[in-house]
Amino acid sequence: MGRGLADPAGEPGRAGKRLSRDAGLRAELELCERFQIPHSQFLGGDGRWSDLDRAKALAWAEWQRSVCPECHTRLEEWDRKRGGDPHAYVTDTLRCPGCELIEQERDHVPQDRSGYGVKIQLLPRDQYEPRP
């Protein structure tokens, strides 16, 4: 019922080549983590955690620890000695109107203690109710 984790990557339970090359599996495991279900249940199984489900969950956790929290790449993707490429990624610029609006509003938050803890959020206009 599902794909085995250990195909050519090696041993179950170790984040390996399969996770590196299979974006579909990474997306599936991300959803499984979010919904706290075994991968076999995601694929239509009965919901009991199999040895393979546990191996996939452990491999996913190991994979996530290897990802930079800022740029979301992995060091081995850049390292030729580990099969990577120093030019594996290129930069691209994107302007998000929502983030721009938040940054503009942040300019109005006091920089002294009165601004501590102020959070800026975006709300859909039709859900916004001005405070009295």
PDB file of C-alpha atoms in Angstrom:
ATOM      1  CA  MET A   1       0.000   0.000   0.000  1.00  0.00           C
ATOM      2  CA  GLY A   2       2.428   2.899  -0.275  1.00  0.00           C
ATOM      3  CA  ARG A   3       5.893   3.467  -1.406  1.00  0.00           C
ATOM      4  CA  GLY A   4       8.802   2.129   0.585  1.00  0.00           C
ATOM      5  CA  LEU A   5      11.090   4.643   2.212  1.00  0.00           C
ATOM      6  CA  ALA A   6      14.250   2.641   1.726  1.00  0.00           C
ATOM      7  CA  ASP A   7      14.367   2.536  -2.065  1.00  0.00           C
ATOM      8  CA  PRO A   8      17.759   3.424  -3.116  1.00  0.00           C
ATOM      9  CA  ALA A   9      18.274   5.859  -0.234  1.00  0.00           C
ATOM     10  CA  GLY A  10      19.329   3.214   2.234  1.00  0.00           C
ATOM     11  CA  GLU A  11      17.977   2.296   5.597  1.00  0.00           C
ATOM     12  CA  PRO A  12      14.474   3.127   6.824  1.00  0.00           C
ATOM     13  CA  GLY A  13      14.505   5.875   9.418  1.00  0.00           C
ATOM     14  CA  ARG A  14      17.279   7.907   7.809  1.00  0.00           C
ATOM     15  CA  ALA A  15      16.469  10.969   5.721  1.00  0.00           C
ATOM     16  CA  GLY A  16      18.042  10.056   2.443  1.00  0.00           C
ATOM     17  CA  LYS A  17      17.904  10.362  -1.287  1.00  0.00           C
ATOM     18  CA  ARG A  18      14.191   9.596  -1.576  1.00  0.00           C
ATOM     19  CA  LEU A  19      13.182  12.638   0.468  1.00  0.00           C
ATOM     20  CA  SER A  20      15.757  14.714  -1.387  1.00  0.00           C
ATOM     21  CA  ARG A  21      14.375  13.894  -4.797  1.00  0.00           C
ATOM     22  CA  ASP A  22      10.674  13.267  -4.117  1.00  0.00           C
ATOM     23  CA  ALA A  23       8.871  16.566  -3.547  1.00  0.00           C
ATOM     24  CA  GLY A  24       5.552  14.694  -3.600  1.00  0.00           C
ATOM     25  CA  LEU A  25       6.564  12.509  -0.669  1.00  0.00           C
ATOM     26  CA  ARG A  26       7.797  15.574   1.239  1.00  0.00           C
ATOM     27  CA  ALA A  27       4.435  17.276   0.663  1.00  0.00           C
ATOM     28  CA  GLU A  28       2.566  14.157   1.803  1.00  0.00           C
ATOM     29  CA  LEU A  29       4.661  13.812   4.963  1.00  0.00           C
ATOM     30  CA  GLU A  30       4.215  17.498   5.740  1.00  0.00           C
ATOM     31  CA  LEU A  31       0.438  17.015   5.621  1.00  0.00           C
ATOM     32  CA  CYS A  32       0.670  13.838   7.697  1.00  0.00           C
ATOM     33  CA  GLU A  33       2.588  15.790  10.329  1.00  0.00           C
ATOM     34  CA  ARG A  34       0.034  18.606  10.272  1.00  0.00           C
ATOM     35  CA  PHE A  35      -2.902  16.196  10.653  1.00  0.00           C
ATOM     36  CA  GLN A  36      -0.938  13.848  12.949  1.00  0.00           C
ATOM     37  CA  ILE A  37      -1.740  10.754  10.921  1.00  0.00           C
ATOM     38  CA  PRO A  38       0.449   7.939   9.581  1.00  0.00           C
ATOM     39  CA  HIS A  39       1.411   8.084   5.923  1.00  0.00           C
ATOM     40  CA  SER A  40      -0.399   4.809   5.258  1.00  0.00           C
ATOM     41  CA  GLN A  41      -3.657   6.404   6.454  1.00  0.00           C
ATOM     42  CA  PHE A  42      -3.036   9.359   4.127  1.00  0.00           C
ATOM     43  CA  LEU A  43      -2.761   6.788   1.336  1.00  0.00           C
ATOM     44  CA  GLY A  44      -6.072   5.180   2.345  1.00  0.00           C
ATOM     45  CA  GLY A  45      -5.049   2.739   5.057  1.00  0.00           C
ATOM     46  CA  ASP A  46      -6.767   2.002   8.346  1.00  0.00           C
ATOM     47  CA  GLY A  47      -4.829   4.531  10.439  1.00  0.00           C
ATOM     48  CA  ARG A  48      -2.630   2.154  12.429  1.00  0.00           C
ATOM     49  CA  TRP A  49       1.028   3.125  12.562  1.00  0.00           C
ATOM     50  CA  SER A  50       3.154   0.529  10.769  1.00  0.00           C
ATOM     51  CA  ASP A  51       6.922   0.141  11.055  1.00  0.00           C
ATOM     52  CA  LEU A  52       7.203   1.871   7.683  1.00  0.00           C
ATOM     53  CA  ASP A  53       5.014   4.768   8.878  1.00  0.00           C
ATOM     54  CA  ARG A  54       7.278   5.232  11.891  1.00  0.00           C
ATOM     55  CA  ALA A  55      10.384   5.079   9.692  1.00  0.00           C
ATOM     56  CA  LYS A  56       8.918   7.712   7.372  1.00  0.00           C
ATOM     57  CA  ALA A  57       7.963   9.966  10.303  1.00  0.00           C
ATOM     58  CA  LEU A  58      11.480   9.697  11.751  1.00  0.00           C
ATOM     59  CA  ALA A  59      13.040  10.359   8.336  1.00  0.00           C
ATOM     60  CA  TRP A  60      10.776  13.404   7.910  1.00  0.00           C
ATOM     61  CA  ALA A  61      11.837  14.742  11.316  1.00  0.00           C
ATOM     62  CA  GLU A  62      15.498  14.228  10.414  1.00  0.00           C
ATOM     63  CA  TRP A  63      14.913  15.929   7.052  1.00  0.00           C
ATOM     64  CA  GLN A  64      13.354  18.961   8.730  1.00  0.00           C
ATOM     65  CA  ARG A  65      16.309  19.320  11.101  1.00  0.00           C
ATOM     66  CA  SER A  66      18.608  19.519   8.063  1.00  0.00           C
ATOM     67  CA  VAL A  67      16.687  22.444   6.506  1.00  0.00           C
ATOM     68  CA  CYS A  68      17.768  26.025   7.189  1.00  0.00           C
ATOM     69  CA  PRO A  69      14.912  27.857   8.931  1.00  0.00           C
ATOM     70  CA  GLU A  70      15.655  31.033   6.983  1.00  0.00           C
ATOM     71  CA  CYS A  71      16.210  30.018   3.356  1.00  0.00           C
ATOM     72  CA  HIS A  72      14.724  26.493   3.508  1.00  0.00           C
ATOM     73  CA  THR A  73      17.665  24.865   1.720  1.00  0.00           C
ATOM     74  CA  ARG A  74      19.943  22.117   2.990  1.00  0.00           C
ATOM     75  CA  LEU A  75      23.728  22.416   3.194  1.00  0.00           C
ATOM     76  CA  GLU A  76      24.247  19.274   1.131  1.00  0.00           C
ATOM     77  CA  GLU A  77      22.364  20.894  -1.754  1.00  0.00           C
ATOM     78  CA  TRP A  78      25.216  23.407  -2.019  1.00  0.00           C
ATOM     79  CA  ASP A  79      28.145  21.027  -1.319  1.00  0.00           C
ATOM     80  CA  ARG A  80      29.715  19.304  -4.342  1.00  0.00           C
ATOM     81  CA  LYS A  81      31.284  16.672  -2.060  1.00  0.00           C
ATOM     82  CA  ARG A  82      27.786  15.589  -1.058  1.00  0.00           C
ATOM     83  CA  GLY A  83      26.303  15.666  -4.561  1.00  0.00           C
ATOM     84  CA  GLY A  84      25.235  19.302  -4.420  1.00  0.00           C
ATOM     85  CA  ASP A  85      25.880  22.296  -6.599  1.00  0.00           C
ATOM     86  CA  PRO A  86      27.132  25.691  -5.361  1.00  0.00           C
ATOM     87  CA  HIS A  87      24.781  27.237  -7.919  1.00  0.00           C
ATOM     88  CA  ALA A  88      21.787  25.053  -7.030  1.00  0.00           C
ATOM     89  CA  TYR A  89      19.552  28.062  -6.414  1.00  0.00           C
ATOM     90  CA  VAL A  90      19.120  31.548  -7.789  1.00  0.00           C
ATOM     91  CA  THR A  91      17.554  34.494  -6.025  1.00  0.00           C
ATOM     92  CA  ASP A  92      14.297  36.011  -7.132  1.00  0.00           C
ATOM     93  CA  THR A  93      12.543  39.104  -5.866  1.00  0.00           C
ATOM     94  CA  LEU A  94       8.903  39.124  -4.921  1.00  0.00           C
ATOM     95  CA  ARG A  95       6.983  42.025  -3.476  1.00  0.00           C
ATOM     96  CA  CYS A  96       4.104  40.950  -1.283  1.00  0.00           C
ATOM     97  CA  PRO A  97       1.491  43.730  -0.914  1.00  0.00           C
ATOM     98  CA  GLY A  98       0.407  42.304   2.450  1.00  0.00           C
ATOM     99  CA  CYS A  99       3.936  42.337   3.879  1.00  0.00           C
ATOM    100  CA  GLU A 100       4.433  45.833   2.476  1.00  0.00           C
ATOM    101  CA  LEU A 101       1.304  47.042   4.274  1.00  0.00           C
ATOM    102  CA  ILE A 102       2.456  45.438   7.538  1.00  0.00           C
ATOM    103  CA  GLU A 103       5.877  47.116   7.240  1.00  0.00           C
ATOM    104  CA  GLN A 104       4.222  50.489   6.596  1.00  0.00           C
ATOM    105  CA  GLU A 105       2.042  50.057   9.688  1.00  0.00           C
ATOM    106  CA  ARG A 106       5.071  48.987  11.732  1.00  0.00           C
ATOM    107  CA  ASP A 107       6.529  52.468  11.075  1.00  0.00           C
ATOM    108  CA  HIS A 108       3.683  53.827  13.270  1.00  0.00           C
ATOM    109  CA  VAL A 109       4.412  51.565  16.245  1.00  0.00           C
ATOM    110  CA  PRO A 110       6.334  53.431  18.965  1.00  0.00           C
ATOM    111  CA  GLN A 111       9.916  52.270  19.430  1.00  0.00           C
ATOM    112  CA  ASP A 112       9.767  52.806  23.209  1.00  0.00           C
ATOM    113  CA  ARG A 113       8.126  50.564  25.823  1.00  0.00           C
ATOM    114  CA  SER A 114       4.638  51.599  24.715  1.00  0.00           C
ATOM    115  CA  GLY A 115       5.225  49.664  21.476  1.00  0.00           C
ATOM    116  CA  TYR A 116       6.337  46.442  23.179  1.00  0.00           C
ATOM    117  CA  GLY A 117       4.134  43.508  22.262  1.00  0.00           C
ATOM    118  CA  VAL A 118       2.285  45.294  19.475  1.00  0.00           C
ATOM    119  CA  LYS A 119       1.367  42.800  16.758  1.00  0.00           C
ATOM    120  CA  ILE A 120       0.217  43.810  13.308  1.00  0.00           C
ATOM    121  CA  GLN A 121      -2.151  41.524  11.468  1.00  0.00           C
ATOM    122  CA  LEU A 122      -3.975  41.562   8.180  1.00  0.00           C
ATOM    123  CA  LEU A 123      -7.745  41.115   8.248  1.00  0.00           C
ATOM    124  CA  PRO A 124     -10.055  40.817   5.249  1.00  0.00           C
ATOM    125  CA  ARG A 125     -11.821  44.162   4.858  1.00  0.00           C
ATOM    126  CA  ASP A 126     -15.288  42.569   5.107  1.00  0.00           C
ATOM    127  CA  GLN A 127     -14.356  41.059   8.492  1.00  0.00           C
ATOM    128  CA  TYR A 128     -12.822  44.197  10.000  1.00  0.00           C
ATOM    129  CA  GLU A 129     -14.774  45.949  12.729  1.00  0.00           C
ATOM    130  CA  PRO A 130     -13.231  49.219  13.923  1.00  0.00           C
ATOM    131  CA  ARG A 131     -12.752  49.432  17.683  1.00  0.00           C
ATOM    132  CA  PRO A 132     -14.898  52.029  19.480  1.00  0.00           C
TER     133      PRO A 132
END
